[in-house]
Structures are given as C-alpha cells and as structure tokens.
Amino acid sequence: MIGVLLRAPAYRLMHAVGWPRLRPVNVTISTTFRCNSRCLTCNVYERPVDELSAAEWDRVFRSLGRSVSWFTFSGGEPFLRKDLPEIVESAYRRCRPKVINIPTNATFPDRVVGAVERLAATLRGTSLVINVSLDAIGERNDVLRGTRNDYRLATETFRRLKAIRAENLVVGIHSVVSRHNVGEFPAIAEHLMALGPDQFIAEPAEERLELQTLGTGITPTPDQFDAAMEPLERRLRERRGSGLPTLTRAIRLVYYRLARETLRRKEQVIPCYAAISSAHVAPNGDVWGCCTKAIPLGNLRATDFDFDVIWRSEAARKERLSIKRKECACPLANAAYTSMLCHPGSLARVALHLLPGTPPASAETGMAVAE
C-alpha cells in the first residue's frame, strides 16, 4: 500500500497527461491457463497454452525490478506448475515485493502445503497470501466448480495451511458470486467465514475475454449482488484485528460498494488505473493493461524481455487513452484496489474503515465520481 501511496500523485499525472510513464506497482502473473477445475464461471482452461519457462520468468522479473509492490500469481490453477515455488522465489529475489498473493483451487493438498511451507520460509519480509477458492458448501460447491471432492480437498488444504506457523502467511477464502449461487450467498459466506480464514473475499462473476466467459450470463444483477453482499459487509465492519488482514478488510469494504455501483451504472465510478498502476502478464509473455479486455500490448519474448519497451509503446498509450475515456467498465477487484488507492475519495473511505468503531453511514453509501 505504501508503494502505491508514494507513487499515487505521479500515477494521477500519468492518467491525466500520459507522463511520467512509471512501471506498475501491482502485477498479476498468469503462470498457466491449465486448470483441473471446470467451474461454471470460468473457461480459462480452453485457452491455448504456451508457457514461459521459469528461466524466462526470471528475465521478466529482472526487467520489472523493484517497481512492483504486489504480485498475484494466478492461473488457471497455478499449483499445476511444479516449478511455481521457483518462479515465485525469482520474483521475490528480483523485485522484493511487499505482498505475494496466490489464489488456488487447493485440490492438491500435499503439493500446495509443501510449496507454501517452502515459500513462507523463503519470502522474508514479504506477506504471502494464499486464497483458497470455495463458491458454496459441500456437494453444491463441487457442482459449481466442476470437480469431484473439490470441497473436501480444498477444506483439507485450508486446515493444513492454517496450521503452518509462519508470521508472514495469510490464509484466506475467496468466493465468486454468480447467478449460480447469489441467492444462497449470505448463508454460504456465513459458513465459510466460520472456518476461520484470515480474510474472506468475494467478487462478482464477470464475463471476461481472459476467462472465455463472454455471453454466458454469469454476472448477478445489481439488486442480487446488493442482497448477497449486505450481510457480509455487516460482518466485515464488525471484525477487528491487525496487520495485512485488517488493511485488506478496509480496502474490500470500499471495493464492495464500488463493485455494486459499477454493476448498477455500467460505467467507471472512479477513474480506472489499469495499464498505469496495474498490469497483467499472460503465460506466453503477452502484456495486458487489463485482463478483462485482454488486449496484448506486446510480447516479452519479442522484446528480449524488456518490459519498458512494451509499457512505453504506442499500443500501451492507446490502451490508457481508451480506459481514460471510460470506453470500458468492470468490477475487476485486482485493478480496482490500486485504482482506489490512487483516488483520494476512495482512499479516505479506506482510512475511515481503519479507525476504531464503525464508520459513519456517509462513508458506507455512495461513491463519488472523480473527474
């Protein structure tokens, strides 16, 4: 967060006039599109796979340097890559990020737990966040995620991860709210939070080119999402703690309001800083400004792994201009977090949620549009 705040004035200038062309502080790395799950909200496994090797990823991270404070290593299912620990350790060695986040379906308990134990011991000074994906309870979860015994395996992995004694490890649960589970989501969230995650995350299902879900109708209506999220938001406002989970709790409370307003209005509610403060690198080395649009700005193999060549290209400039003109709008959580921290009004709301007691109603309702 500090890295974003220090660079926020420059990012706002970059959004306004296209200069200075800073590297992103928040980068998502899709290590693979392969996945053993067949979720009703994601068809990413249908995308062709052409994966950078661990040695090639090392060159990517060397090019990014110390600019990145927050990495997300996603998939597909990232732990399908047996060299995932090597890739993550390379990012840590080259970039020294403050946070490394890995979402997982957690259906390979031994592999996931072994890798996390190794990484927690290696990533000194970096928070390692592991988010286990669960979208319902018991057999209903298995149906939504298209895998037999998904719930049993994922909850086993979750319990074993929680048993790891490492100060830098945060173990959370992540749920996708879709038309398939939105009606039952308050009960689902209550049950999953009772498992004791360090953080509980929910976001609306999206029709995204990256996930091959265009035209699937998986996104809940604004009214459905409102009803699903209200009990969760109330619970989060009551939770107190310290460290990274408390900070992410505050950010997510503001994000949930932003997400529902975006769904309702179908427009950017605050300026989007995708392709400025955040970026996404696909398994084959394509650099995207935003994974919802999934428009390649260039390929790192074609630039001898020089990230700046792509980030300062004409394609990148046009992508930023398109986003600035609000030609797109989505509730994508990862990009929204850094956009919020670059937006003074949203940042103020995050700060209010960090204060003792419940923020006043004025901090909970409405999102001002910033010009």
XYZ file of C-alpha atoms in Angstrom:
371
model
C 0.000 0.000 0.000
C 2.802 2.418 0.874
C 4.349 1.929 -2.549
C 1.075 2.913 -4.222
C 0.582 5.924 -1.960
C 4.082 7.234 -2.613
C 3.567 6.974 -6.354
C -0.111 7.970 -6.430
C 0.499 11.632 -7.411
C 2.694 10.523 -10.323
C 0.152 7.865 -11.352
C -2.597 10.502 -11.316
C -0.435 12.686 -13.552
C 0.224 9.718 -15.830
C -3.542 9.141 -16.060
C -4.177 12.813 -16.857
C -1.427 13.599 -19.378
C 0.357 10.311 -20.121
C 3.550 11.215 -18.273
C 5.664 10.140 -16.393
C 5.459 6.570 -17.686
C 6.031 4.699 -14.435
C 6.068 0.939 -14.172
C 3.052 -0.641 -12.440
C 3.059 -1.318 -8.720
C 0.518 -4.171 -8.970
C 1.238 -7.014 -11.412
C -0.695 -10.224 -11.985
C 1.278 -13.126 -13.403
C -0.746 -15.872 -15.097
C 1.701 -18.731 -14.870
C -0.606 -21.068 -16.804
C -4.072 -21.341 -18.320
C -4.215 -25.034 -17.457
C -6.737 -25.965 -14.788
C -8.184 -29.186 -13.400
C -11.403 -27.414 -12.358
C -14.336 -26.902 -14.707
C -16.062 -24.010 -12.949
C -19.377 -22.697 -14.234
C -17.895 -19.189 -14.043
C -14.591 -19.773 -15.833
C -13.447 -21.431 -19.051
C -9.847 -20.248 -18.959
C -8.653 -23.843 -19.460
C -9.934 -23.580 -23.061
C -7.261 -21.011 -23.933
C -4.172 -22.325 -25.753
C -1.164 -22.834 -23.513
C 2.290 -21.512 -24.401
C 4.037 -21.037 -21.081
C 7.162 -19.085 -20.298
C 9.779 -21.226 -18.587
C 10.997 -20.441 -15.071
C 14.190 -19.015 -16.607
C 12.126 -16.749 -18.869
C 10.022 -15.572 -15.914
C 13.256 -14.678 -14.149
C 14.091 -12.345 -17.034
C 10.627 -10.774 -16.746
C 11.133 -10.048 -13.057
C 14.634 -8.696 -13.656
C 13.126 -6.246 -16.159
C 10.392 -5.169 -13.722
C 12.925 -4.535 -10.988
C 11.879 -3.049 -7.651
C 8.809 -1.256 -9.010
C 6.292 -3.963 -8.060
C 4.945 -3.978 -4.501
C 2.170 -6.522 -5.043
C 2.278 -9.669 -7.177
C -0.596 -12.057 -7.827
C 0.368 -15.458 -9.253
C -2.765 -16.852 -10.854
C -3.861 -19.361 -13.467
C -5.652 -21.486 -14.435
C -4.514 -23.324 -11.367
C -1.019 -22.002 -10.534
C -0.001 -25.041 -8.478
C -0.288 -27.231 -11.586
C 3.139 -25.825 -12.367
C 5.558 -27.858 -10.278
C 8.091 -25.040 -10.697
C 5.741 -22.459 -9.155
C 7.885 -22.056 -5.999
C 10.927 -21.408 -8.187
C 9.023 -18.765 -10.193
C 7.702 -17.024 -7.074
C 11.121 -17.063 -5.430
C 12.556 -15.488 -8.571
C 10.039 -12.646 -8.315
C 10.944 -12.195 -4.658
C 14.679 -12.155 -5.357
C 14.466 -9.707 -8.273
C 11.640 -7.413 -7.121
C 11.335 -7.653 -3.309
C 7.532 -7.104 -3.310
C 5.670 -6.395 -0.091
C 2.839 -8.833 -0.923
C 2.672 -12.031 -2.968
C -0.840 -13.409 -3.445
C -1.623 -16.866 -4.837
C -5.237 -17.942 -5.448
C -5.741 -21.698 -5.701
C -8.487 -24.300 -6.011
C -6.459 -26.153 -3.346
C -7.344 -29.609 -4.679
C -3.736 -30.847 -4.368
C -3.240 -30.708 -0.586
C 0.277 -32.138 -0.374
C 1.614 -30.083 -3.279
C 0.057 -26.822 -2.098
C 1.041 -27.219 1.546
C 4.594 -28.250 0.686
C 5.056 -25.293 -1.658
C 3.587 -22.828 0.836
C 5.811 -24.101 3.647
C 8.826 -23.572 1.394
C 7.731 -20.103 0.279
C 6.773 -18.900 3.762
C 10.287 -19.731 4.915
C 11.927 -18.088 1.894
C 9.955 -14.861 1.466
C 11.348 -12.981 4.443
C 9.839 -9.518 4.766
C 7.080 -10.314 2.247
C 3.480 -11.204 3.136
C 2.459 -14.466 1.464
C -1.302 -14.573 0.892
C -2.902 -17.881 -0.125
C -6.590 -17.651 -1.059
C -8.495 -20.926 -1.273
C -11.381 -20.826 -3.771
C -14.765 -22.022 -2.499
C -18.075 -20.971 -4.031
C -20.593 -22.981 -1.969
C -20.789 -25.711 0.654
C -20.279 -29.454 0.227
C -21.549 -31.124 -2.929
C -23.053 -27.871 -4.227
C -19.547 -26.405 -4.325
C -18.369 -29.443 -6.308
C -21.116 -28.827 -8.880
C -20.237 -25.130 -9.265
C -16.539 -25.864 -9.562
C -16.962 -28.929 -11.750
C -14.688 -31.213 -9.732
C -15.490 -34.262 -7.592
C -14.438 -33.879 -3.962
C -13.464 -30.260 -4.520
C -14.942 -29.119 -1.203
C -13.338 -31.932 0.792
C -9.900 -31.428 -0.739
C -9.995 -27.627 -0.582
C -11.081 -27.551 3.063
C -8.420 -30.141 3.955
C -5.798 -27.935 2.293
C -7.193 -24.879 4.071
C -6.959 -26.526 7.503
C -3.395 -27.667 6.849
C -2.372 -24.217 5.651
C -3.863 -22.638 8.762
C -1.713 -24.994 10.854
C 1.514 -23.637 9.350
C 3.248 -21.398 11.864
C 4.652 -18.535 9.828
C 4.259 -14.875 10.713
C 4.227 -13.774 7.065
C 1.486 -16.217 5.967
C -2.133 -15.096 5.450
C -4.651 -17.832 4.581
C -7.941 -16.636 3.124
C -11.019 -17.925 1.322
C -12.176 -16.479 -1.990
C -15.669 -16.831 -3.463
C -17.126 -15.844 -6.817
C -20.691 -14.523 -6.583
C -22.558 -15.566 -9.726
C -26.119 -16.185 -10.846
C -25.499 -19.802 -9.778
C -25.044 -19.045 -6.059
C -26.152 -15.453 -5.473
C -29.458 -16.397 -3.803
C -27.735 -18.576 -1.199
C -24.610 -16.479 -0.808
C -25.316 -14.939 2.633
C -25.564 -18.457 4.110
C -22.535 -19.610 2.109
C -20.448 -16.679 3.355
C -21.536 -17.264 6.954
C -20.496 -20.919 6.749
C -17.148 -20.213 5.078
C -16.264 -17.417 7.489
C -16.935 -19.828 10.361
C -13.989 -21.901 9.078
C -11.750 -19.121 10.404
C -9.975 -17.627 7.376
C -7.633 -14.703 7.989
C -9.638 -12.911 5.314
C -12.747 -13.657 3.295
C -13.021 -12.290 -0.231
C -15.976 -12.193 -2.597
C -16.333 -10.615 -6.010
C -18.937 -10.741 -8.760
C -18.534 -13.184 -11.619
C -17.522 -11.387 -14.798
C -17.875 -12.029 -18.482
C -14.226 -11.675 -19.457
C -12.313 -12.467 -22.611
C -9.469 -13.811 -20.484
C -11.787 -16.355 -18.856
C -13.629 -17.218 -22.095
C -16.952 -16.311 -20.441
C -18.364 -13.698 -22.835
C -22.088 -14.186 -23.353
C -22.510 -16.698 -20.524
C -24.785 -14.511 -18.392
C -22.959 -15.452 -15.173
C -22.917 -11.955 -13.641
C -25.559 -11.360 -10.953
C -27.886 -8.390 -11.297
C -27.090 -5.312 -9.202
C -30.046 -5.993 -6.901
C -28.996 -9.614 -6.453
C -25.418 -8.598 -5.673
C -26.619 -5.974 -3.181
C -28.689 -8.528 -1.283
C -25.876 -11.082 -1.342
C -23.197 -8.720 -0.057
C -25.045 -6.763 2.635
C -24.681 -9.425 5.387
C -21.013 -9.956 4.506
C -20.281 -6.240 4.648
C -22.007 -6.024 8.018
C -19.853 -8.861 9.354
C -16.681 -7.287 7.995
C -17.466 -3.984 9.652
C -17.673 -5.821 12.960
C -14.334 -7.602 12.568
C -11.205 -6.127 14.122
C -7.611 -7.236 14.052
C -4.206 -6.026 12.989
C -1.769 -6.236 10.121
C -2.476 -7.074 6.491
C -5.892 -8.761 7.021
C -7.245 -5.585 8.651
C -5.948 -3.421 5.825
C -7.393 -5.712 3.161
C -10.687 -5.791 5.077
C -10.877 -1.993 4.868
C -9.997 -1.992 1.171
C -12.574 -4.663 0.401
C -15.365 -2.852 2.229
C -14.794 0.124 -0.059
C -14.379 -2.174 -3.076
C -17.742 -3.886 -2.488
C -19.519 -0.532 -2.718
C -17.530 0.318 -5.823
C -18.336 -3.050 -7.425
C -22.075 -2.751 -6.862
C -22.137 0.801 -8.222
C -20.181 -0.322 -11.285
C -22.634 -3.165 -11.907
C -25.582 -0.836 -11.470
C -24.343 2.075 -13.583
C -22.308 0.081 -16.133
C -19.654 2.797 -16.168
C -16.460 3.672 -14.372
C -17.407 5.046 -10.973
C -13.887 6.221 -10.163
C -11.017 6.630 -12.656
C -9.504 3.283 -13.606
C -5.724 2.997 -13.375
C -5.381 -0.307 -15.231
C -2.417 -0.091 -17.627
C -0.951 2.542 -15.278
C -0.649 1.267 -11.703
C -1.571 -2.332 -12.580
C -0.753 -4.789 -15.351
C -1.180 -8.447 -16.238
C 1.306 -10.812 -17.904
C -0.158 -13.855 -19.657
C 1.535 -17.300 -19.627
C 3.079 -16.734 -23.078
C 4.571 -13.343 -22.149
C 1.830 -11.107 -23.571
C 1.477 -7.936 -21.504
C -2.089 -6.778 -20.915
C -3.076 -3.475 -19.386
C -6.241 -5.173 -18.140
C -7.212 -8.845 -18.083
C -10.891 -8.062 -18.595
C -10.078 -6.642 -22.022
C -7.090 -8.999 -22.549
C -5.651 -6.834 -25.341
C -1.944 -7.659 -25.882
C 0.208 -4.531 -25.765
C 3.220 -6.559 -26.840
C 5.023 -9.809 -26.103
C 8.036 -10.011 -23.814
C 9.741 -12.695 -25.888
C 9.605 -10.312 -28.871
C 11.296 -7.507 -26.883
C 14.058 -9.660 -25.397
C 12.147 -9.448 -22.108
C 12.335 -5.668 -21.858
C 9.105 -4.697 -20.092
C 9.663 -0.962 -20.617
C 9.621 -1.316 -24.417
C 6.040 -2.570 -24.177
C 4.950 -0.301 -21.329
C 6.088 2.804 -23.227
C 4.779 1.688 -26.612
C 2.113 3.293 -28.783
C -0.179 0.332 -28.080
C 0.092 0.991 -24.345
C -0.594 4.703 -24.858
C -3.758 3.927 -26.836
C -4.934 1.460 -24.190
C -4.514 4.062 -21.439
C -6.367 6.631 -23.503
C -9.249 4.205 -24.091
C -9.517 3.466 -20.376
C -9.276 7.165 -19.520
C -12.152 7.876 -21.923
C -14.214 5.324 -19.971
C -14.769 3.135 -23.004
C -14.882 0.184 -20.596
C -16.088 -0.532 -17.079
C -15.821 -3.599 -14.899
C -15.735 -4.590 -11.215
C -12.393 -6.412 -11.529
C -11.071 -6.495 -7.969
C -7.320 -6.606 -8.509
C -7.158 -3.491 -10.689
C -9.764 -1.747 -8.542
C -7.607 -1.934 -5.418
C -4.787 0.187 -6.803
C -7.263 2.462 -8.594
C -8.905 3.113 -5.221
C -5.581 3.925 -3.601
C -4.882 6.451 -6.379
C -8.310 8.054 -5.842
C -8.392 10.459 -2.856
C -12.075 9.908 -2.077
C -11.776 6.115 -2.017
C -8.553 6.316 -0.023
C -10.322 8.440 2.585
C -13.030 5.775 2.889
C -10.384 3.083 3.394
C -8.834 5.196 6.144
C -12.217 5.565 7.863
C -12.602 1.786 7.998
C -9.215 1.527 9.729
C -10.344 3.790 12.579
C -11.785 2.254 15.773
C -15.551 1.823 15.683
C -17.885 1.607 12.711
C -17.527 4.326 10.059
C -20.467 6.677 9.743
C -23.183 5.921 7.216
C -21.844 8.641 4.933
C -18.674 6.608 4.494
C -20.654 3.496 3.625
C -23.004 4.785 0.975
C -22.379 6.115 -2.479
C -19.203 6.557 -4.466
C -18.341 9.992 -5.781
C -17.341 10.235 -9.416
C -13.962 11.920 -9.735
C -13.193 13.939 -12.824
